[in-house]
Amino acid sequence: MFDSLKERLEGIFSKLRGKGRLTEEDINDALREVRRALLEADVNYKIAKDLVERIKERCLGQEVLSSITPAQQVYAVVYEELCNLMGGKKERLNFAAKPPSVFMLVGLQGSGKTTTAVKLALKISDSHKPMVVACDLRRPAAVKQLKVLAEKARILFFGPEEAGSGNVMDVTRKALSYADAHLIDVIIFDTAGRLHIDDDLMTELEQMHKLLDPSEVLLVIDSMTGQEGVNVAEAFKEKAGITGVVLTKLDGDARGGAALAVKAATGVPIKLVGVGEHLEDLEEFDATRMAQRILGM
Amino acid sequence: APGKKIDESFWDGLEEQLLLGDVGVDLTDELVAELRQEAKKSNIKDASALKEKFVDLIVRKLEEIPGMGKPIETKNKPAVVLLVGVNGSGKTTTAAKLASKFTSEGKKVLLAAADTYRAAAIDQLKVWGEKIGVRVVAHDVGGDPAAVIYDAIESAVASDADLVISDTAGRLHTKHNLMEELKKVKRVVERRLPEEPSESLLVLDAVMGQNAFYQAEVFNEALSLTGVILAKYDNTAKGGIILAVAQRMSLPIRYVGLGEGSEDLELFEPRSFVEALLS
Ligand SMILES: Nc1nc2c(ncn2[C@@H]2O[C@H](COP(=O)(O)OP(=O)(O)OP(=O)(O)O)[C@@H](O)[C@H]2O)c(=O)[nH]1
Ligand SMILES: Nc1nc2c(ncn2[C@@H]2O[C@H](COP(=O)(O)OP(=O)(O)OP(=O)(O)O)[C@@H](O)[C@H]2O)c(=O)[nH]1
Ligand SMILES: [K+]
Ligand SMILES: [Mg+2]
Ligand SMILES: [Mg+2]
């Protein structure tokens, strides 16, 4: 179904060969394909619209209009704009000046929070003494899932004494004093999946945030997410104060345009990507690779 | 109230709604073109009347597909249902919801814990089983999923159960070996119950975008799916990609998931789905 944008642009501009100079109309044809490619990659409709406007302005400049390789020129502009949108510099995790650093993982149901909690702990365990905390007391066996993964990765685990019971704020408080007593310098809180429109559960995150004053609140979002990703990210930013994004399941073939939209809409940087079910499968986010992916390169 | 005119802003608005609802560019273009023709033909002048026509048009397309909005087949004894899909889409919870639904309709149901891979997946299903009072057939972690389903069917036959609902491990459709493993699970079912076709249902997350289409394509290729369940439809996402899935693959949407509880499952209703998409 998806021809690559590059091929489509070549197709459009090849029709023009011999005609001499490009017109605004030609550029508009090309931009329609750009828009299509962005939408097929799940870039949010409104973000795609703004982006295409910006791209258009640049394409109407001389460098493209007078180019003998307009397809490549347009493509280069699109690519550059995507890279710009996603941020040039590598985004590192924030750690507290005075330990312990607290990280919270938040997001919709099934996005990959629990897995990412342990992946993240494992990733920093060379230079830190992390602990993961089970604050999903709702989903059946969520506590056990975190515990099993933590054991596998040899990461310290803290959870409610009895599965399927207890209170999130209680566990949170106890985890803090446990961490204090055991010289743990990074505490990673797994939380229950929730819809961004669920007021009660979003309030729970607000309360946790207040108590924990976290160094990082990471929104864990599935790379297969569609148009709603923007609203999800905006709501988690407002209610849970997200400071970074983890984009999961990038080992599949999803283009991941939601990532771009999330960054564009909230300004919150993508910091990490999940690339598999194994606990080692967590990587730093790379904006240029992501731009290539969205464009199907 | 006086009706709104059908002008370019009407068409733009419609396109925007469809695209924001994850319908996808190709199908959006097709549907809008079709409605433009319809508008010409029927000479409708009022925007809301035309929109109603549009709802009807899409609903008709959905309803043409056999099995659309219909419950799973439970005539066979035992009937077997495999729930498949990518990681985290909602399979395990949906298995519990279906088990609960059919139990309350008086069927004897068994759950099969054929996700032997993910951490605590078996426990998750067992907790559900206890909650809803349904027996769970399970092996050890790391076991062969095909063996689990085989056992579950044997157990169902021995205990005169009506229905075996099997969870499976989440897998991305791009992972060839995992898709082969799933085919093997299905072959075991077919060999054990050759006369009776089983159901293979793809569980899609309503928040997913265009990738869901490829998921459906590949899972359908591997298993000849008998339908789709749209989980997490209580999200504000519209789930529009299922229109392309339904239409291009002639796959019926059977149920929608509307929450995390065992009762939060309903039959898919084309009309309310389309109305929500265009609201
Ligand atoms: N292929 C792949 N699967 C992943 C990745 N990250 C997580 N998963 C899988 O996605 C599924 C959901 O992951 P979880 O960690 O349970 O997600 P969660 O957000 O904690 O889910 P809830 O607690 O139910 O909201 C599991 O099957 C994980 O193994 C990834 O990067 N790639
Ligand atoms: N809001 C909402 N959440 C749901 C729905 N269905 C499932 N969930 C939640 O989504 C998350 C993932 O559900 P699971 O049933 O574990 O998904 P899965 O496909 O079995 O996941 P894996 O086995 O890891 O691939 C859990 O937190 C569920 O509670 C639904 O209809 N609505
Ligand atoms: K919805
Ligand atoms: Mg979890
Ligand atoms: Mg599962």
JSON list of N, CA and C and ligand atoms in Angstrom, two decimals, chain A residues 108-111 113 115 136 138-140 142 145 192-195 198 249 277, chain B residues 83-97 115 118-119 121 124 128 167-171 203 205 230-235 256-261 264-265, ligand 2:
[
{"chain": "A", "resi": 108, "resn": "LEU", "atom": "N", "xyz": [-0.85, 4.65, 28.81]},
{"chain": "A", "resi": 108, "resn": "LEU", "atom": "CA", "xyz": [-2.06, 3.87, 28.55]},
{"chain": "A", "resi": 108, "resn": "LEU", "atom": "C", "xyz": [-1.82, 2.40, 28.87]},
{"chain": "A", "resi": 109, "resn": "GLN", "atom": "N", "xyz": [-2.91, 1.66, 28.94]},
{"chain": "A", "resi": 109, "resn": "GLN", "atom": "CA", "xyz": [-2.84, 0.22, 29.20]},
{"chain": "A", "resi": 109, "resn": "GLN", "atom": "C", "xyz": [-2.07, -0.51, 28.09]},
{"chain": "A", "resi": 110, "resn": "GLY", "atom": "N", "xyz": [-1.16, -1.35, 28.52]},
{"chain": "A", "resi": 110, "resn": "GLY", "atom": "CA", "xyz": [-0.48, -2.24, 27.59]},
{"chain": "A", "resi": 110, "resn": "GLY", "atom": "C", "xyz": [0.63, -1.61, 26.76]},
{"chain": "A", "resi": 111, "resn": "SER", "atom": "N", "xyz": [1.01, -0.37, 27.09]},
{"chain": "A", "resi": 111, "resn": "SER", "atom": "CA", "xyz": [2.00, 0.31, 26.26]},
{"chain": "A", "resi": 111, "resn": "SER", "atom": "C", "xyz": [3.42, -0.22, 26.47]},
{"chain": "A", "resi": 113, "resn": "LYS", "atom": "N", "xyz": [4.91, -0.27, 30.06]},
{"chain": "A", "resi": 113, "resn": "LYS", "atom": "CA", "xyz": [5.49, 0.33, 31.27]},
{"chain": "A", "resi": 113, "resn": "LYS", "atom": "C", "xyz": [6.27, -0.66, 32.13]},
{"chain": "A", "resi": 115, "resn": "THR", "atom": "N", "xyz": [7.52, -3.65, 31.54]},
{"chain": "A", "resi": 115, "resn": "THR", "atom": "CA", "xyz": [8.72, -4.15, 30.89]},
{"chain": "A", "resi": 115, "resn": "THR", "atom": "C", "xyz": [9.80, -3.07, 30.86]},
{"chain": "A", "resi": 136, "resn": "ASP", "atom": "N", "xyz": [1.23, -0.85, 40.31]},
{"chain": "A", "resi": 136, "resn": "ASP", "atom": "CA", "xyz": [0.01, -1.27, 39.61]},
{"chain": "A", "resi": 136, "resn": "ASP", "atom": "C", "xyz": [-0.66, -2.31, 40.48]},
{"chain": "A", "resi": 138, "resn": "ARG", "atom": "N", "xyz": [-3.86, -2.87, 40.28]},
{"chain": "A", "resi": 138, "resn": "ARG", "atom": "CA", "xyz": [-5.16, -3.11, 39.66]},
{"chain": "A", "resi": 138, "resn": "ARG", "atom": "C", "xyz": [-5.14, -4.31, 38.71]},
{"chain": "A", "resi": 139, "resn": "ARG", "atom": "N", "xyz": [-4.20, -4.31, 37.81]},
{"chain": "A", "resi": 139, "resn": "ARG", "atom": "CA", "xyz": [-4.23, -5.36, 36.80]},
{"chain": "A", "resi": 139, "resn": "ARG", "atom": "C", "xyz": [-3.84, -6.70, 37.41]},
{"chain": "A", "resi": 140, "resn": "PRO", "atom": "N", "xyz": [-4.61, -7.75, 37.08]},
{"chain": "A", "resi": 140, "resn": "PRO", "atom": "CA", "xyz": [-4.26, -9.07, 37.61]},
{"chain": "A", "resi": 140, "resn": "PRO", "atom": "C", "xyz": [-2.80, -9.44, 37.33]},
{"chain": "A", "resi": 142, "resn": "ALA", "atom": "N", "xyz": [-0.06, -8.00, 37.88]},
{"chain": "A", "resi": 142, "resn": "ALA", "atom": "CA", "xyz": [0.88, -6.95, 37.45]},
{"chain": "A", "resi": 142, "resn": "ALA", "atom": "C", "xyz": [2.08, -6.90, 38.38]},
{"chain": "A", "resi": 145, "resn": "GLN", "atom": "N", "xyz": [4.31, -9.81, 37.64]},
{"chain": "A", "resi": 145, "resn": "GLN", "atom": "CA", "xyz": [5.03, -9.59, 36.38]},
{"chain": "A", "resi": 145, "resn": "GLN", "atom": "C", "xyz": [6.30, -8.77, 36.62]},
{"chain": "A", "resi": 192, "resn": "ALA", "atom": "N", "xyz": [-0.05, 1.62, 37.12]},
{"chain": "A", "resi": 192, "resn": "ALA", "atom": "CA", "xyz": [-1.09, 0.93, 36.35]},
{"chain": "A", "resi": 192, "resn": "ALA", "atom": "C", "xyz": [-1.36, 1.68, 35.06]},
{"chain": "A", "resi": 193, "resn": "GLY", "atom": "N", "xyz": [-1.68, 0.94, 34.03]},
{"chain": "A", "resi": 193, "resn": "GLY", "atom": "CA", "xyz": [-2.11, 1.57, 32.79]},
{"chain": "A", "resi": 193, "resn": "GLY", "atom": "C", "xyz": [-3.42, 2.30, 33.02]},
{"chain": "A", "resi": 194, "resn": "ARG", "atom": "N", "xyz": [-3.58, 3.42, 32.34]},
{"chain": "A", "resi": 194, "resn": "ARG", "atom": "CA", "xyz": [-4.83, 4.19, 32.52]},
{"chain": "A", "resi": 194, "resn": "ARG", "atom": "C", "xyz": [-5.11, 4.98, 31.26]},
{"chain": "A", "resi": 195, "resn": "LEU", "atom": "N", "xyz": [-6.38, 5.24, 31.03]},
{"chain": "A", "resi": 195, "resn": "LEU", "atom": "CA", "xyz": [-6.76, 6.12, 29.94]},
{"chain": "A", "resi": 195, "resn": "LEU", "atom": "C", "xyz": [-6.52, 7.56, 30.37]},
{"chain": "A", "resi": 198, "resn": "ASP", "atom": "N", "xyz": [-9.38, 9.23, 32.15]},
{"chain": "A", "resi": 198, "resn": "ASP", "atom": "CA", "xyz": [-9.90, 8.67, 33.40]},
{"chain": "A", "resi": 198, "resn": "ASP", "atom": "C", "xyz": [-9.50, 9.60, 34.55]},
{"chain": "A", "resi": 249, "resn": "LYS", "atom": "N", "xyz": [8.10, -0.93, 21.26]},
{"chain": "A", "resi": 249, "resn": "LYS", "atom": "CA", "xyz": [7.71, -1.88, 20.20]},
{"chain": "A", "resi": 249, "resn": "LYS", "atom": "C", "xyz": [8.17, -1.41, 18.82]},
{"chain": "A", "resi": 277, "resn": "GLU", "atom": "N", "xyz": [11.18, -7.56, 23.30]},
{"chain": "A", "resi": 277, "resn": "GLU", "atom": "CA", "xyz": [10.62, -8.01, 24.58]},
{"chain": "A", "resi": 277, "resn": "GLU", "atom": "C", "xyz": [11.70, -8.34, 25.60]},
{"chain": "B", "resi": 83, "resn": "LEU", "atom": "N", "xyz": [-7.32, -16.32, 20.70]},
{"chain": "B", "resi": 83, "resn": "LEU", "atom": "CA", "xyz": [-7.17, -14.86, 20.67]},
{"chain": "B", "resi": 83, "resn": "LEU", "atom": "C", "xyz": [-5.72, -14.53, 20.36]},
{"chain": "B", "resi": 84, "resn": "VAL", "atom": "N", "xyz": [-5.53, -13.77, 19.31]},
{"chain": "B", "resi": 84, "resn": "VAL", "atom": "CA", "xyz": [-4.16, -13.47, 18.88]},
{"chain": "B", "resi": 84, "resn": "VAL", "atom": "C", "xyz": [-3.99, -11.96, 18.69]},
{"chain": "B", "resi": 85, "resn": "GLY", "atom": "N", "xyz": [-2.74, -11.56, 18.64]},
{"chain": "B", "resi": 85, "resn": "GLY", "atom": "CA", "xyz": [-2.49, -10.13, 18.39]},
{"chain": "B", "resi": 85, "resn": "GLY", "atom": "C", "xyz": [-1.11, -9.71, 18.86]},
{"chain": "B", "resi": 86, "resn": "VAL", "atom": "N", "xyz": [-0.78, -8.47, 18.58]},
{"chain": "B", "resi": 86, "resn": "VAL", "atom": "CA", "xyz": [0.52, -7.94, 18.97]},
{"chain": "B", "resi": 86, "resn": "VAL", "atom": "C", "xyz": [0.57, -7.73, 20.48]},
{"chain": "B", "resi": 87, "resn": "ASN", "atom": "N", "xyz": [1.74, -7.43, 20.99]},
{"chain": "B", "resi": 87, "resn": "ASN", "atom": "CA", "xyz": [1.96, -7.28, 22.42]},
{"chain": "B", "resi": 87, "resn": "ASN", "atom": "C", "xyz": [1.09, -6.20, 23.04]},
{"chain": "B", "resi": 88, "resn": "GLY", "atom": "N", "xyz": [0.42, -6.58, 24.11]},
{"chain": "B", "resi": 88, "resn": "GLY", "atom": "CA", "xyz": [-0.30, -5.61, 24.91]},
{"chain": "B", "resi": 88, "resn": "GLY", "atom": "C", "xyz": [-1.63, -5.14, 24.35]},
{"chain": "B", "resi": 89, "resn": "SER", "atom": "N", "xyz": [-2.13, -5.79, 23.31]},
{"chain": "B", "resi": 89, "resn": "SER", "atom": "CA", "xyz": [-3.35, -5.28, 22.67]},
{"chain": "B", "resi": 89, "resn": "SER", "atom": "C", "xyz": [-4.61, -5.54, 23.50]},
{"chain": "B", "resi": 90, "resn": "GLY", "atom": "N", "xyz": [-4.57, -6.57, 24.36]},
{"chain": "B", "resi": 90, "resn": "GLY", "atom": "CA", "xyz": [-5.73, -6.84, 25.20]},
{"chain": "B", "resi": 90, "resn": "GLY", "atom": "C", "xyz": [-6.23, -8.28, 25.16]},
{"chain": "B", "resi": 91, "resn": "LYS", "atom": "N", "xyz": [-5.41, -9.20, 24.68]},
{"chain": "B", "resi": 91, "resn": "LYS", "atom": "CA", "xyz": [-5.83, -10.59, 24.50]},
{"chain": "B", "resi": 91, "resn": "LYS", "atom": "C", "xyz": [-6.26, -11.27, 25.78]},
{"chain": "B", "resi": 92, "resn": "THR", "atom": "N", "xyz": [-5.41, -11.20, 26.79]},
{"chain": "B", "resi": 92, "resn": "THR", "atom": "CA", "xyz": [-5.67, -11.94, 28.02]},
{"chain": "B", "resi": 92, "resn": "THR", "atom": "C", "xyz": [-6.95, -11.45, 28.69]},
{"chain": "B", "resi": 93, "resn": "THR", "atom": "N", "xyz": [-7.09, -10.15, 28.77]},
{"chain": "B", "resi": 93, "resn": "THR", "atom": "CA", "xyz": [-8.28, -9.57, 29.37]},
{"chain": "B", "resi": 93, "resn": "THR", "atom": "C", "xyz": [-9.53, -9.94, 28.56]},
{"chain": "B", "resi": 94, "resn": "THR", "atom": "N", "xyz": [-9.38, -9.90, 27.24]},
{"chain": "B", "resi": 94, "resn": "THR", "atom": "CA", "xyz": [-10.52, -10.25, 26.39]},
{"chain": "B", "resi": 94, "resn": "THR", "atom": "C", "xyz": [-10.90, -11.72, 26.54]},
{"chain": "B", "resi": 95, "resn": "ALA", "atom": "N", "xyz": [-9.90, -12.57, 26.72]},
{"chain": "B", "resi": 95, "resn": "ALA", "atom": "CA", "xyz": [-10.19, -14.00, 26.96]},
{"chain": "B", "resi": 95, "resn": "ALA", "atom": "C", "xyz": [-11.07, -14.13, 28.20]},
{"chain": "B", "resi": 96, "resn": "ALA", "atom": "N", "xyz": [-10.69, -13.40, 29.24]},
{"chain": "B", "resi": 96, "resn": "ALA", "atom": "CA", "xyz": [-11.46, -13.46, 30.49]},
{"chain": "B", "resi": 96, "resn": "ALA", "atom": "C", "xyz": [-12.88, -12.91, 30.28]},
{"chain": "B", "resi": 97, "resn": "LYS", "atom": "N", "xyz": [-12.98, -11.83, 29.53]},
{"chain": "B", "resi": 97, "resn": "LYS", "atom": "CA", "xyz": [-14.30, -11.22, 29.28]},
{"chain": "B", "resi": 97, "resn": "LYS", "atom": "C", "xyz": [-15.21, -12.19, 28.52]},
{"chain": "B", "resi": 115, "resn": "ASP", "atom": "N", "xyz": [-0.22, -18.50, 26.51]},
{"chain": "B", "resi": 115, "resn": "ASP", "atom": "CA", "xyz": [0.93, -17.60, 26.59]},
{"chain": "B", "resi": 115, "resn": "ASP", "atom": "C", "xyz": [1.82, -18.13, 27.69]},
{"chain": "B", "resi": 118, "resn": "ARG", "atom": "N", "xyz": [5.34, -14.70, 28.28]},
{"chain": "B", "resi": 118, "resn": "ARG", "atom": "CA", "xyz": [5.47, -13.42, 28.99]},
{"chain": "B", "resi": 118, "resn": "ARG", "atom": "C", "xyz": [5.46, -13.60, 30.50]},
{"chain": "B", "resi": 119, "resn": "ALA", "atom": "N", "xyz": [6.26, -12.79, 31.18]},
{"chain": "B", "resi": 119, "resn": "ALA", "atom": "CA", "xyz": [6.33, -12.86, 32.63]},
{"chain": "B", "resi": 119, "resn": "ALA", "atom": "C", "xyz": [4.94, -12.74, 33.24]},
{"chain": "B", "resi": 121, "resn": "ALA", "atom": "N", "xyz": [2.20, -14.10, 32.69]},
{"chain": "B", "resi": 121, "resn": "ALA", "atom": "CA", "xyz": [1.01, -14.16, 31.83]},
{"chain": "B", "resi": 121, "resn": "ALA", "atom": "C", "xyz": [0.07, -15.27, 32.32]},
{"chain": "B", "resi": 124, "resn": "GLN", "atom": "N", "xyz": [-1.67, -14.12, 35.38]},
{"chain": "B", "resi": 124, "resn": "GLN", "atom": "CA", "xyz": [-2.70, -13.13, 35.04]},
{"chain": "B", "resi": 124, "resn": "GLN", "atom": "C", "xyz": [-4.00, -13.83, 34.66]},
{"chain": "B", "resi": 128, "resn": "TRP", "atom": "N", "xyz": [-7.72, -14.15, 36.71]},
{"chain": "B", "resi": 128, "resn": "TRP", "atom": "CA", "xyz": [-9.02, -13.93, 36.05]},
{"chain": "B", "resi": 128, "resn": "TRP", "atom": "C", "xyz": [-9.92, -15.15, 36.22]},
{"chain": "B", "resi": 167, "resn": "ASP", "atom": "N", "xyz": [-5.90, -17.92, 25.33]},
{"chain": "B", "resi": 167, "resn": "ASP", "atom": "CA", "xyz": [-5.01, -16.77, 25.28]},
{"chain": "B", "resi": 167, "resn": "ASP", "atom": "C", "xyz": [-3.78, -17.20, 24.49]},
{"chain": "B", "resi": 168, "resn": "THR", "atom": "N", "xyz": [-3.09, -16.29, 23.87]},
{"chain": "B", "resi": 168, "resn": "THR", "atom": "CA", "xyz": [-1.79, -16.60, 23.28]},
{"chain": "B", "resi": 168, "resn": "THR", "atom": "C", "xyz": [-0.84, -15.46, 23.59]},
{"chain": "B", "resi": 169, "resn": "ALA", "atom": "N", "xyz": [0.45, -15.72, 23.43]},
{"chain": "B", "resi": 169, "resn": "ALA", "atom": "CA", "xyz": [1.44, -14.68, 23.71]},
{"chain": "B", "resi": 169, "resn": "ALA", "atom": "C", "xyz": [1.35, -13.57, 22.67]},
{"chain": "B", "resi": 170, "resn": "GLY", "atom": "N", "xyz": [1.55, -12.36, 23.12]},
{"chain": "B", "resi": 170, "resn": "GLY", "atom": "CA", "xyz": [1.61, -11.24, 22.18]},
{"chain": "B", "resi": 170, "resn": "GLY", "atom": "C", "xyz": [2.81, -11.40, 21.27]},
{"chain": "B", "resi": 171, "resn": "ARG", "atom": "N", "xyz": [2.64, -11.05, 20.01]},
{"chain": "B", "resi": 171, "resn": "ARG", "atom": "CA", "xyz": [3.76, -11.12, 19.07]},
{"chain": "B", "resi": 171, "resn": "ARG", "atom": "C", "xyz": [3.54, -10.10, 17.97]},
{"chain": "B", "resi": 203, "resn": "VAL", "atom": "N", "xyz": [-7.10, -9.43, 18.22]},
{"chain": "B", "resi": 203, "resn": "VAL", "atom": "CA", "xyz": [-7.43, -8.36, 19.17]},
{"chain": "B", "resi": 203, "resn": "VAL", "atom": "C", "xyz": [-6.60, -7.12, 18.80]},
{"chain": "B", "resi": 205, "resn": "ASP", "atom": "N", "xyz": [-5.96, -2.94, 19.45]},
{"chain": "B", "resi": 205, "resn": "ASP", "atom": "CA", "xyz": [-6.13, -1.85, 20.40]},
{"chain": "B", "resi": 205, "resn": "ASP", "atom": "C", "xyz": [-6.71, -0.64, 19.64]},
{"chain": "B", "resi": 230, "resn": "LEU", "atom": "N", "xyz": [-12.16, -5.24, 18.88]},
{"chain": "B", "resi": 230, "resn": "LEU", "atom": "CA", "xyz": [-11.58, -3.91, 19.06]},
{"chain": "B", "resi": 230, "resn": "LEU", "atom": "C", "xyz": [-11.54, -3.61, 20.56]},
{"chain": "B", "resi": 231, "resn": "ALA", "atom": "N", "xyz": [-10.37, -3.83, 21.16]},
{"chain": "B", "resi": 231, "resn": "ALA", "atom": "CA", "xyz": [-10.22, -3.63, 22.60]},
{"chain": "B", "resi": 231, "resn": "ALA", "atom": "C", "xyz": [-9.96, -2.16, 22.91]},
{"chain": "B", "resi": 232, "resn": "LYS", "atom": "N", "xyz": [-10.18, -1.78, 24.14]},
{"chain": "B", "resi": 232, "resn": "LYS", "atom": "CA", "xyz": [-9.89, -0.43, 24.64]},
{"chain": "B", "resi": 232, "resn": "LYS", "atom": "C", "xyz": [-10.65, 0.64, 23.87]},
{"chain": "B", "resi": 233, "resn": "TYR", "atom": "N", "xyz": [-11.81, 0.28, 23.42]},
{"chain": "B", "resi": 233, "resn": "TYR", "atom": "CA", "xyz": [-12.64, 1.24, 22.69]},
{"chain": "B", "resi": 233, "resn": "TYR", "atom": "C", "xyz": [-13.26, 2.26, 23.64]},
{"chain": "B", "resi": 234, "resn": "ASP", "atom": "N", "xyz": [-13.07, 2.09, 24.94]},
{"chain": "B", "resi": 234, "resn": "ASP", "atom": "CA", "xyz": [-13.47, 3.14, 25.90]},
{"chain": "B", "resi": 234, "resn": "ASP", "atom": "C", "xyz": [-12.52, 4.32, 25.83]},
{"chain": "B", "resi": 235, "resn": "ASN", "atom": "N", "xyz": [-11.43, 4.18, 25.11]},
{"chain": "B", "resi": 235, "resn": "ASN", "atom": "CA", "xyz": [-10.55, 5.32, 24.84]},
{"chain": "B", "resi": 235, "resn": "ASN", "atom": "C", "xyz": [-11.29, 6.31, 23.94]},
{"chain": "B", "resi": 256, "resn": "VAL", "atom": "N", "xyz": [-16.42, -5.23, 20.93]},
{"chain": "B", "resi": 256, "resn": "VAL", "atom": "CA", "xyz": [-15.56, -4.13, 21.38]},
{"chain": "B", "resi": 256, "resn": "VAL", "atom": "C", "xyz": [-15.32, -4.28, 22.88]},
{"chain": "B", "resi": 257, "resn": "GLY", "atom": "N", "xyz": [-14.11, -3.94, 23.29]},
{"chain": "B", "resi": 257, "resn": "GLY", "atom": "CA", "xyz": [-13.77, -3.92, 24.72]},
{"chain": "B", "resi": 257, "resn": "GLY", "atom": "C", "xyz": [-13.99, -2.52, 25.25]},
{"chain": "B", "resi": 258, "resn": "LEU", "atom": "N", "xyz": [-14.64, -2.44, 26.40]},
{"chain": "B", "resi": 258, "resn": "LEU", "atom": "CA", "xyz": [-15.03, -1.11, 26.90]},
{"chain": "B", "resi": 258, "resn": "LEU", "atom": "C", "xyz": [-14.53, -0.84, 28.31]},
{"chain": "B", "resi": 259, "resn": "GLY", "atom": "N", "xyz": [-13.51, -1.55, 28.72]},
{"chain": "B", "resi": 259, "resn": "GLY", "atom": "CA", "xyz": [-12.97, -1.31, 30.05]},
{"chain": "B", "resi": 259, "resn": "GLY", "atom": "C", "xyz": [-12.15, -2.49, 30.51]},
{"chain": "B", "resi": 260, "resn": "GLU", "atom": "N", "xyz": [-11.69, -2.40, 31.75]},
{"chain": "B", "resi": 260, "resn": "GLU", "atom": "CA", "xyz": [-10.79, -3.43, 32.26]},
{"chain": "B", "resi": 260, "resn": "GLU", "atom": "C", "xyz": [-11.49, -4.51, 33.07]},
{"chain": "B", "resi": 261, "resn": "GLY", "atom": "N", "xyz": [-12.81, -4.39, 33.23]},
{"chain": "B", "resi": 261, "resn": "GLY", "atom": "CA", "xyz": [-13.54, -5.39, 34.01]},
{"chain": "B", "resi": 261, "resn": "GLY", "atom": "C", "xyz": [-14.02, -6.54, 33.13]},
{"chain": "B", "resi": 264, "resn": "ASP", "atom": "N", "xyz": [-16.87, -5.83, 30.68]},
{"chain": "B", "resi": 264, "resn": "ASP", "atom": "CA", "xyz": [-16.73, -4.71, 29.73]},
{"chain": "B", "resi": 264, "resn": "ASP", "atom": "C", "xyz": [-16.49, -5.16, 28.29]},
{"chain": "B", "resi": 265, "resn": "LEU", "atom": "N", "xyz": [-17.42, -5.94, 27.78]},
{"chain": "B", "resi": 265, "resn": "LEU", "atom": "CA", "xyz": [-17.31, -6.42, 26.40]},
{"chain": "B", "resi": 265, "resn": "LEU", "atom": "C", "xyz": [-18.70, -6.37, 25.79]},
{"chain": "C", "resi": 2, "resn": "LIG", "atom": "N1", "xyz": [-9.42, 0.64, 29.10]},
{"chain": "C", "resi": 2, "resn": "LIG", "atom": "C1", "xyz": [-9.34, -0.63, 28.67]},
{"chain": "C", "resi": 2, "resn": "LIG", "atom": "N2", "xyz": [-8.28, -1.37, 29.00]},
{"chain": "C", "resi": 2, "resn": "LIG", "atom": "C2", "xyz": [-8.21, -2.63, 28.55]},
{"chain": "C", "resi": 2, "resn": "LIG", "atom": "C3", "xyz": [-9.21, -3.19, 27.75]},
{"chain": "C", "resi": 2, "resn": "LIG", "atom": "N3", "xyz": [-8.84, -4.45, 27.45]},
{"chain": "C", "resi": 2, "resn": "LIG", "atom": "C4", "xyz": [-7.65, -4.67, 28.05]},
{"chain": "C", "resi": 2, "resn": "LIG", "atom": "N4", "xyz": [-7.27, -3.56, 28.72]},
{"chain": "C", "resi": 2, "resn": "LIG", "atom": "C5", "xyz": [-6.04, -3.35, 29.50]},
{"chain": "C", "resi": 2, "resn": "LIG", "atom": "O1", "xyz": [-4.96, -3.37, 28.60]},
{"chain": "C", "resi": 2, "resn": "LIG", "atom": "C6", "xyz": [-3.80, -3.91, 29.22]},
{"chain": "C", "resi": 2, "resn": "LIG", "atom": "C7", "xyz": [-3.27, -5.03, 28.38]},
{"chain": "C", "resi": 2, "resn": "LIG", "atom": "O2", "xyz": [-4.24, -6.07, 28.40]},
{"chain": "C", "resi": 2, "resn": "LIG", "atom": "P1", "xyz": [-3.84, -7.60, 28.30]},
{"chain": "C", "resi": 2, "resn": "LIG", "atom": "O3", "xyz": [-5.10, -8.37, 28.25]},
{"chain": "C", "resi": 2, "resn": "LIG", "atom": "O4", "xyz": [-2.85, -7.95, 29.32]},
{"chain": "C", "resi": 2, "resn": "LIG", "atom": "O5", "xyz": [-3.16, -7.58, 26.86]},
{"chain": "C", "resi": 2, "resn": "LIG", "atom": "P2", "xyz": [-2.45, -8.76, 26.11]},
{"chain": "C", "resi": 2, "resn": "LIG", "atom": "O6", "xyz": [-2.73, -8.58, 24.69]},
{"chain": "C", "resi": 2, "resn": "LIG", "atom": "O7", "xyz": [-2.79, -10.05, 26.73]},
{"chain": "C", "resi": 2, "resn": "LIG", "atom": "O8", "xyz": [-0.92, -8.40, 26.41]},
{"chain": "C", "resi": 2, "resn": "LIG", "atom": "P3", "xyz": [0.36, -9.35, 26.18]},
{"chain": "C", "resi": 2, "resn": "LIG", "atom": "O9", "xyz": [-0.01, -10.69, 26.67]},
{"chain": "C", "resi": 2, "resn": "LIG", "atom": "O10", "xyz": [1.44, -8.71, 26.98]},
{"chain": "C", "resi": 2, "resn": "LIG", "atom": "O11", "xyz": [0.64, -9.32, 24.71]},
{"chain": "C", "resi": 2, "resn": "LIG", "atom": "C8", "xyz": [-4.23, -4.31, 30.61]},
{"chain": "C", "resi": 2, "resn": "LIG", "atom": "O12", "xyz": [-3.89, -3.28, 31.50]},
{"chain": "C", "resi": 2, "resn": "LIG", "atom": "C9", "xyz": [-5.73, -4.44, 30.50]},
{"chain": "C", "resi": 2, "resn": "LIG", "atom": "O13", "xyz": [-6.38, -4.20, 31.72]},
{"chain": "C", "resi": 2, "resn": "LIG", "atom": "C10", "xyz": [-10.34, -2.37, 27.41]},
{"chain": "C", "resi": 2, "resn": "LIG", "atom": "O14", "xyz": [-11.27, -2.77, 26.69]},
{"chain": "C", "resi": 2, "resn": "LIG", "atom": "N5", "xyz": [-10.34, -1.10, 27.90]}
]
